[in-house]
């Protein structure tokens, strides 16, 4: 049976390997999409930051001409003093009659819709905090007290998460979600083409009249969609790793992706294969029920949306309190991938995922096989 | 040889069961081109699909080269080559690769399939485009490839369901020439069509099917004599009028 299924798989793969556009969409796009997006975002972010840093800002300081404040501010921001207010002028307003050392409220006037104005406001704010500390220090100095000695507790946060997980919050949220989307997107185009597309081309009836069992034909088509789904999702994952590597500090300086352990990679691969097989089986079953590719898309899209919504809902969910969540297909994919990224997955969780996913796959393959062995597969031919 | 004896078939529809074939009986001998004529929805395709083992008859008997359909389906598939008019070959494979695929589906050994592909390529004059992508072929070339695909396992029974629908004149000639030659080679050819002139020229035996009933079955001359008519078209319209299908 598998030998016959491989005939179908070989033919479909041969066909796709000769189609440059499909190859680009299946392999190259998932691999390059995230690096391009991340690099673009990182580039724009850096460009905006350096532009904000290099700009000379007109600043108007009201009711305080103390040189100490200007010294501190010049260490943080390029600015020129101005006497006239204007749209692009940042105003630092001290109370009227202010004398350095008084208790006072300083108001910064800035334009929150301008990235540069916001940057300058944050720099002025930081300079004001430093100036305040300077004034307090000078005041205490008169009494022979050091400012640092007043702070009896200094705070330092020590991250106890595994080294590879530190700073990986972004990855934990985004990677499983994106992979889930690509597992479906990758398998959907080829799955629909191999089923409803075959009906539209009128070649299904001819394929059914030969020595290969219909169950083998169904399995061959599922294997084809699985192969493309797995490759597509693996390329997405590799693309993510590449994206994080090349855009580095954009998502936190401490993101540690120097390497996944062999165990983690194996868990990721098993999860991708199981999830792709479910997605492919659903697509092949629904595609086989449809008369046309358009109709097949209509059947599959709601499932696709449910999967996307599941991905969004589980973005910040912690499954550690309820291990039974690992029995729910697609949900377990998200949790398992999160666990594998931070080397936190357990053998029990993996077994639960494999068992529950296998049961669902068996049901879907059985249903598809029944469909191919019944006359319904022909009654639906347009 | 193909023999149908009192074959009935019904389909479940939203409005209940629809009886699409009613006691269909006919025989097609080797060397004959048997044409099933009828309008769309008359039951031609269903009849041919039952012979090709794609569908099962609800009652009656279907014998294909001495094999009982519904019991020995896999053996029958080895004897039957099917081509449908709506089959549109596409994709990036070449005719050679497509033929190899169908040879594999029919479990033809590697060496034999290689030989058979060469034979078919010679026979259907496909050498020039055998390794070209199907997507780049003309309609006639695609039709030759479709024919080759359906007979790659050298079947004794050739079933063509509306093979010339949506084809241009040149591509139609490819089909007509092939069917003539197949009958000369002693193959049993079954053909469904609603193009009466085509059937008149091509078929040695004709069955007219209306609303699931085979209302006329015989050679062209027998039919014309029975209805004292000079053309099949006149006979067909007279029968359709009798049944109230046309005014």
Coordinates of C-alpha atoms in Angstrom, one line a residue, chain B residues 129-228:
Chain B
X129 CA 7.4 16.4 -27.9
X130 CA 7.8 13.4 -25.6
X131 CA 10.2 15.3 -23.3
X132 CA 8.6 18.7 -23.5
X133 CA 6.6 20.1 -20.6
X134 CA 2.9 19.3 -21.0
X135 CA 2.0 22.9 -20.2
X136 CA 3.7 23.9 -23.4
X137 CA 2.0 21.4 -25.7
X138 CA -0.7 22.2 -28.3
X139 CA -4.2 20.9 -27.9
X140 CA -3.5 18.1 -30.4
X141 CA -0.3 17.1 -28.6
X142 CA -2.1 17.0 -25.3
X143 CA -4.9 14.9 -26.8
X144 CA -2.3 12.4 -28.1
X145 CA -0.8 12.3 -24.6
X146 CA -4.2 11.7 -23.0
X147 CA -4.8 8.8 -25.4
X148 CA -1.4 7.4 -24.7
X149 CA -2.0 7.7 -20.9
X150 CA -5.3 5.8 -21.1
X151 CA -3.8 2.9 -23.1
X152 CA -0.3 2.7 -21.6
X153 CA -1.2 -0.7 -20.2
X154 CA -2.4 -1.9 -23.6
X155 CA -6.1 -2.6 -22.6
X156 CA -8.4 -4.8 -24.6
X157 CA -11.4 -2.5 -23.9
X158 CA -11.1 1.2 -24.7
X159 CA -13.7 3.5 -23.1
X160 CA -13.8 7.1 -24.3
X161 CA -16.4 9.3 -22.6
X162 CA -17.2 12.3 -24.8
X163 CA -13.6 12.3 -26.1
X164 CA -14.0 15.1 -28.6
X165 CA -15.9 17.6 -26.5
X166 CA -14.1 20.9 -26.3
X167 CA -11.5 19.9 -28.9
X168 CA -10.6 21.7 -32.1
X169 CA -10.9 20.0 -35.5
X170 CA -7.3 18.9 -35.6
X171 CA -7.4 17.4 -32.1
X172 CA -10.7 15.6 -33.0
X173 CA -9.0 14.0 -36.0
X174 CA -6.3 12.5 -33.6
X175 CA -9.1 10.8 -31.6
X176 CA -11.1 9.6 -34.6
X177 CA -8.0 8.2 -36.3
X178 CA -7.0 6.4 -33.1
X179 CA -10.4 4.9 -32.5
X180 CA -10.5 3.6 -36.1
X181 CA -7.1 2.0 -35.7
X182 CA -8.0 0.5 -32.3
X183 CA -11.0 -1.2 -33.7
X184 CA -8.9 -2.6 -36.6
X185 CA -6.5 -4.0 -34.1
X186 CA -9.4 -5.9 -32.6
X187 CA -10.0 -3.8 -29.5
X188 CA -13.5 -3.3 -28.1
X189 CA -14.2 0.4 -28.2
X190 CA -17.0 2.0 -26.3
X191 CA -17.7 5.6 -27.0
X192 CA -20.2 8.1 -25.6
X193 CA -21.1 11.2 -27.5
X194 CA -23.8 13.7 -28.2
X195 CA -22.4 14.6 -31.6
X196 CA -24.6 12.5 -33.9
X197 CA -22.6 13.1 -37.1
X198 CA -19.5 11.9 -35.3
X199 CA -21.2 8.7 -34.1
X200 CA -22.6 8.1 -37.6
X201 CA -19.2 8.2 -39.2
X202 CA -17.3 6.3 -36.5
X203 CA -19.5 3.7 -34.8
X204 CA -20.2 0.2 -36.1
X205 CA -22.9 -0.3 -33.5
X206 CA -25.1 2.3 -31.8
X207 CA -27.1 2.5 -28.6
X208 CA -29.5 5.5 -28.1
X209 CA -30.0 6.2 -24.5
X210 CA -32.7 8.6 -23.3
X211 CA -33.7 9.2 -19.6
X212 CA -31.7 6.2 -18.5
X213 CA -33.3 3.8 -21.0
X214 CA -31.6 2.2 -23.9
X215 CA -34.3 2.7 -26.5
X216 CA -32.4 1.7 -29.6
X217 CA -29.5 -0.7 -30.0
X218 CA -28.1 -2.1 -33.2
X219 CA -25.9 -1.4 -36.2
X220 CA -26.4 1.9 -38.0
X221 CA -28.1 0.2 -40.9
X222 CA -30.5 -1.8 -38.6
X223 CA -31.5 1.5 -36.9
X224 CA -32.0 3.4 -40.1
X225 CA -34.1 0.5 -41.6
X226 CA -36.2 0.2 -38.5
X227 CA -37.1 3.9 -38.6
X228 CA -37.1 4.2 -42.4

